[in-house]
Amino acid sequence: MKNTVKNSRLLSAVSALLVVACMLAMTVCAFAETPASSESFVMEYPEDMQALGFTEPLVLESVSQRIVCLSTAPVLALYEMGAKLVGIPSSRVVSWPEDLVAATEPVQFSAMSSSDFDYESIVALEADLVLVGSSSTEVGEQIQALGIPVYYVFAGHTVSYDNIKNQTAALTSAFSVDEASTAKGEEIMGRFTALEERLASVQPTYADKKAMVLQSSDTTNHYIQTERGTLASMAAMMGFENVYENEASSMTKLDFEQALDYNPDLVLCVGGGTAEEHKALMEQAFSENEAYWNSIDAIKNGNVIYLPVEFCSTAGIYVIDNINELVDCIEAFYAEK
């Protein structure tokens, strides 16, 4: 009888332990089944980056607190979103805000000399996230080998408005981590909407006009942009028809003989330095070969606008300011005609 009681008590104890174990197991499972996204930080890739092969999102345990950018493209969007930047590249096309410069270290990097890149500088900055241009995957792989997460952004000789808009949408979505940053992200994307509405309003005005876009480094070396070129794409968004197209490139060396047949209504000239400096350079070029250049009516008649180095390439959301400035400039030009 005593054995029976003992066995009964033993079974009751075992049963109780099993119940507790089951409850603990259920609790553990409940935590395990909690979506990682509730605590993790996820950076998705936009469709144009996915088309380049960057399909898997970057998933981190928490929001990065020490971010280094090796590309100028994402800097301003991240800065406005309140991201914790500790390293940024120098830029010829935009002046970074003073407080951003004060809070970060300059990172020297060129895709053309990536083999000489100072990886120790990234380690010294204690980076927990590095943004790298899509054309510098070897550098990104080396940084990842150091145990530092890498997120790639669209980069190359020409980064289109759509590339910038898509990338900005991905960045603002990722860094919308609270009410304030969510509102800021919506405000940033609203700038793209406002610009597109303005462009739609001016397109009928310029739809019957042709533009030729020249990018020149000195008085003898002149290149012509296709509609995919940085400045030419802006003109196309305003409604201008580009006089030159080439599927192989966004910009090629000017064929002087072929250019005589283009007959543009407006010539946009861009190069290094300020607009005034580039105007001086181009006027010298025109004077050195006056008979040729005056064979192009737009140049002979002074239908030429000179633009600074900022229009050679873009720096992320700064493209919005660039395009608005171009619209202002062209509207003022035709208002004086």
XYZ file of C-alpha atoms in Angstrom, residues 31-143:
113
model
C 9.497 34.223 -27.899
C 11.086 32.320 -30.765
C 8.056 32.947 -32.941
C 8.158 36.701 -32.285
C 9.035 38.318 -35.655
C 12.674 39.448 -35.798
C 11.552 42.708 -37.398
C 9.993 43.831 -34.097
C 13.496 44.504 -32.765
C 15.801 44.210 -35.785
C 16.791 46.909 -38.239
C 16.078 46.064 -41.873
C 17.417 47.822 -44.976
C 15.644 46.652 -48.123
C 17.033 47.174 -51.634
C 15.000 49.080 -54.252
C 14.085 47.359 -57.511
C 16.880 48.923 -59.567
C 19.443 47.583 -57.100
C 17.758 44.188 -57.063
C 18.134 44.155 -60.848
C 21.905 44.449 -60.258
C 21.832 41.381 -58.020
C 21.429 43.000 -54.584
C 18.303 41.085 -53.648
C 18.709 40.149 -49.983
C 17.899 42.863 -47.413
C 20.461 43.748 -44.789
C 19.141 42.752 -41.357
C 20.848 44.039 -38.205
C 19.998 43.509 -34.558
C 19.376 47.222 -33.977
C 19.600 50.628 -35.628
C 23.196 51.438 -36.560
C 24.879 54.021 -34.350
C 28.175 54.509 -36.238
C 27.626 54.740 -39.984
C 30.305 55.398 -42.584
C 29.408 56.419 -46.145
C 31.900 55.770 -48.930
C 29.439 57.216 -51.476
C 28.144 60.784 -51.484
C 24.702 59.675 -52.692
C 23.075 58.681 -49.366
C 24.744 61.228 -47.079
C 22.179 64.046 -47.067
C 19.160 61.745 -46.764
C 20.748 59.918 -43.828
C 21.746 63.213 -42.213
C 18.214 64.600 -42.439
C 16.779 61.337 -41.119
C 18.915 61.698 -37.992
C 21.135 58.700 -38.733
C 24.360 58.517 -36.711
C 27.047 59.280 -39.291
C 30.702 59.109 -38.241
C 32.456 59.128 -41.613
C 31.593 60.794 -44.948
C 33.441 61.369 -48.222
C 34.436 64.751 -49.573
C 32.342 66.098 -52.459
C 32.910 68.507 -55.329
C 29.229 68.930 -56.006
C 27.760 69.772 -52.622
C 28.889 71.463 -49.415
C 27.992 69.339 -46.406
C 26.219 71.064 -43.481
C 28.689 72.463 -40.939
C 27.352 70.400 -38.046
C 27.651 67.233 -40.125
C 31.270 68.018 -40.981
C 31.996 68.726 -37.322
C 30.472 65.417 -36.207
C 32.183 63.186 -38.774
C 35.602 62.236 -40.074
C 36.463 62.634 -43.772
C 36.876 59.285 -45.515
C 39.164 59.287 -48.526
C 37.875 56.839 -51.101
C 37.844 56.538 -54.871
C 36.408 53.625 -56.811
C 39.309 54.110 -59.221
C 41.874 53.391 -56.487
C 39.979 50.910 -54.341
C 43.027 48.623 -54.118
C 44.756 51.268 -51.982
C 41.801 51.854 -49.683
C 42.644 52.296 -46.016
C 40.480 49.678 -44.332
C 42.056 50.470 -40.979
C 40.306 53.856 -41.054
C 36.929 52.096 -41.076
C 37.961 49.944 -38.134
C 39.294 53.001 -36.288
C 35.912 54.694 -36.674
C 34.301 51.650 -35.013
C 31.768 51.539 -37.848
C 28.774 49.267 -37.366
C 27.496 49.901 -40.919
C 29.241 51.023 -44.108
C 27.423 52.204 -47.231
C 29.353 51.357 -50.396
C 28.720 52.172 -54.055
C 27.455 49.279 -56.167
C 30.507 49.607 -58.428
C 32.871 48.885 -55.508
C 31.777 45.426 -54.422
C 35.377 44.272 -53.850
C 35.794 46.962 -51.222
C 32.449 45.994 -49.702
C 33.495 42.357 -49.506
C 36.746 43.279 -47.757
C 34.847 45.372 -45.215
